[in-house]
Each structure stands twice: as structure tokens, then as C-alpha cells.
CSV table of C-alpha atoms in Angstrom, one decimal:
chain,number,residue,atom,x,y,z
A,1,MET,CA,-5.5,8.3,60.8
A,2,LEU,CA,-2.6,7.1,62.9
A,3,LEU,CA,-4.3,3.7,63.2
A,4,GLU,CA,-4.5,3.4,59.4
A,5,ILE,CA,-0.9,4.3,58.9
A,6,ALA,CA,0.1,1.6,61.5
A,7,VAL,CA,-2.0,-1.0,59.7
A,8,VAL,CA,-0.4,-0.1,56.3
A,9,VAL,CA,3.0,-0.3,57.9
A,10,LEU,CA,2.2,-3.7,59.4
A,11,LEU,CA,0.9,-4.9,56.0
A,12,VAL,CA,4.0,-3.7,54.3
A,13,LEU,CA,6.2,-5.4,56.9
A,14,ALA,CA,4.2,-8.6,56.5
A,15,VAL,CA,4.6,-8.5,52.7
A,16,ILE,CA,8.4,-7.9,53.1
A,17,GLN,CA,8.6,-10.9,55.5
A,18,CYS,CA,6.7,-13.1,53.0
A,19,ALA,CA,9.1,-12.1,50.3
A,20,LEU,CA,12.1,-12.8,52.5
A,21,LEU,CA,10.6,-16.1,53.4
A,22,VAL,CA,10.1,-17.1,49.8
A,23,LEU,CA,13.7,-16.0,48.9
A,24,ALA,CA,15.1,-17.9,51.9
A,25,ARG,CA,13.1,-21.0,50.9
A,26,ARG,CA,14.6,-20.9,47.4
A,27,GLU,CA,18.1,-20.6,48.8
A,28,VAL,CA,17.5,-23.6,51.1
A,29,ARG,CA,16.3,-25.7,48.1
A,30,GLN,CA,19.4,-24.7,46.1
A,31,LEU,CA,21.6,-25.6,49.0
A,32,GLN,CA,19.8,-28.9,49.4
A,33,GLN,CA,20.3,-29.7,45.7
A,34,GLN,CA,24.0,-29.0,46.0
A,35,LEU,CA,24.3,-31.0,49.1
A,36,GLU,CA,22.6,-34.2,47.7
A,37,PRO,CA,25.5,-35.2,45.4
A,38,MET,CA,27.9,-34.6,48.3
A,39,ARG,CA,25.9,-36.9,50.5
A,40,GLN,CA,26.0,-39.6,47.8
A,41,ASP,CA,29.7,-39.2,47.5
A,42,ILE,CA,30.1,-39.6,51.3
A,43,ALA,CA,28.0,-42.7,51.3
A,44,THR,CA,30.0,-44.2,48.4
A,45,LEU,CA,33.3,-43.4,50.1
A,46,SER,CA,32.1,-44.8,53.4
A,47,GLN,CA,31.2,-48.1,51.7
A,48,GLN,CA,34.6,-48.2,50.0
A,49,LEU,CA,36.3,-47.6,53.3
A,50,ALA,CA,34.3,-50.3,54.9
A,51,HIS,CA,35.4,-52.8,52.2
A,52,ILE,CA,39.1,-51.7,52.5
A,53,GLY,CA,39.1,-52.4,56.2
A,54,HIS,CA,37.3,-55.7,55.9
A,55,THR,CA,39.1,-58.9,55.0
A,56,ASP,CA,38.2,-62.4,55.7
A,57,VAL,CA,41.8,-63.4,56.4
A,58,PRO,CA,43.8,-61.8,59.3
A,59,THR,CA,46.9,-60.0,58.2
A,60,SER,CA,49.1,-62.2,60.4
A,61,MET,CA,47.9,-65.3,58.4
A,62,LEU,CA,48.7,-63.5,55.1
A,63,VAL,CA,52.2,-62.7,56.3
A,64,THR,CA,52.8,-66.3,57.4
A,65,ALA,CA,51.5,-67.6,54.0
A,66,LEU,CA,53.7,-65.2,52.1
A,67,GLY,CA,56.8,-66.3,54.1
A,68,ARG,CA,56.0,-70.0,53.3
A,69,MET,CA,55.7,-69.2,49.6
A,70,GLU,CA,59.0,-67.3,49.6
A,71,ARG,CA,60.7,-70.3,51.3
A,72,ARG,CA,59.2,-72.7,48.8
A,73,MET,CA,60.3,-70.5,45.9
A,74,GLY,CA,63.8,-70.4,47.3
A,75,LEU,CA,63.9,-74.2,47.6
A,76,LEU,CA,62.7,-74.5,44.0
A,77,GLU,CA,65.3,-72.1,42.8
A,78,GLN,CA,68.0,-74.1,44.5
A,79,LYS,CA,66.7,-77.4,42.9
A,80,GLN,CA,66.8,-76.0,39.4
A,81,PRO,CA,69.8,-77.3,37.5
A,82,VAL,CA,72.3,-74.8,36.3
A,83,ALA,CA,72.3,-74.8,32.5
A,84,PRO,CA,75.8,-75.8,31.3
A,85,GLN,CA,77.7,-73.2,29.2
A,86,SER,CA,78.1,-74.1,25.6
A,87,THR,CA,81.6,-75.2,24.7
A,88,GLY,CA,81.7,-72.4,22.1
A,89,SER,CA,81.7,-69.8,24.8
A,90,TYR,CA,84.6,-71.5,26.6
A,91,GLU,CA,86.5,-71.8,23.4
A,92,LEU,CA,85.9,-68.1,22.7
A,93,ALA,CA,87.0,-67.3,26.2
A,94,GLN,CA,90.2,-69.2,25.8
A,95,GLN,CA,90.9,-67.5,22.6
A,96,LEU,CA,90.3,-64.1,24.0
A,97,ALA,CA,92.4,-64.9,27.1
A,98,ARG,CA,95.3,-65.9,24.7
A,99,GLN,CA,94.9,-62.5,23.1
A,100,GLY,CA,95.2,-60.8,26.5
A,101,ALA,CA,91.5,-60.1,27.4
A,102,ASP,CA,91.0,-59.4,31.1
A,103,VAL,CA,88.5,-61.3,33.4
A,104,ASP,CA,85.7,-58.7,33.1
A,105,GLU,CA,85.9,-58.8,29.3
A,106,LEU,CA,85.6,-62.6,29.3
A,107,VAL,CA,82.5,-62.4,31.6
A,108,ALA,CA,80.9,-59.7,29.4
A,109,ARG,CA,81.6,-61.2,26.0
A,110,CYS,CA,81.4,-65.0,26.7
A,111,GLY,CA,78.7,-65.2,29.3
A,112,VAL,CA,80.9,-67.2,31.7
A,113,THR,CA,80.9,-66.5,35.5
A,114,HIS,CA,83.6,-64.4,37.1
A,115,ALA,CA,85.2,-67.5,38.7
A,116,GLU,CA,85.2,-69.3,35.3
A,117,ALA,CA,86.8,-66.4,33.6
A,118,LEU,CA,89.4,-66.1,36.3
A,119,LEU,CA,90.2,-69.8,35.9
A,120,ILE,CA,90.5,-69.5,32.1
A,121,ARG,CA,92.7,-66.5,32.5
A,122,GLN,CA,94.9,-68.3,35.0
A,123,MET,CA,95.2,-71.4,32.8
A,124,GLN,CA,96.2,-69.3,29.8
A,125,THR,CA,98.9,-67.4,31.8
A,126,ALA,CA,100.2,-70.7,33.4
A,127,GLY,CA,100.3,-72.4,29.9
A,128,HIS,CA,102.6,-69.7,28.5
């Protein structure tokens, strides 16, 4: 009788182990399914990172080229002729100066430079 009880206990333990194995296997599958999108994300990010770090042109050459372009732009800006002010703005500035407008007001209202406004103001005060 003792032998029969031992066999039954062993069979029950074997069934419990099988059930636990089945449950564990299901859990492993679920975890693998959750892990797959993460692996794909990691692969995508790795590819993007590889492209970020990879350039055909060294950084020092890019910096040098940028410096040359900035110098060329500066030269072009210096070569551009300054557009002459319309005579109407000078006439308005003279009229406002006669009325007592200060230099900042002449600059703001007439579009003349500070030096031009100062000259117009000085000419008006010297003329009176």
C-alpha cells in the first residue's frame, strides 16, 4: 500500500511539474513577443546612430569651407553699393530740424543715418 501511495504522489508531482512547465512556456512566449518590437527599435536606433556618426567629409573641412563662405559673404556685402537716400527724406529731415526735432527723431522718421541726422541738425542750428 505504501508503494501505491508513493507512485500516486510521484504521478501527482509529475502532473504539477507538467502544468508548471506549460505555464512557464506560455510566459516565455509572451515575453518574447513583447521583446521583439524592442529589438526592432534597438536595431533602428543603431542604424540611425551609425548614420549620424558617419559623414563623407571631415568636420575640419566643413569648418574651413564655412569660414571661406563667411569671408566671401563679407566681401560681397562690402562691394554692394549703398542705396542713396531719396531727396524727399533729406528735405523732411531739414524741415523737422527747423521745427526743433532732435537727432533720434530725424533718424526714426526720415530713415537717415545718425551721422546724417547730426549733420542736418548742426546745419540748421548754424544757419539760424
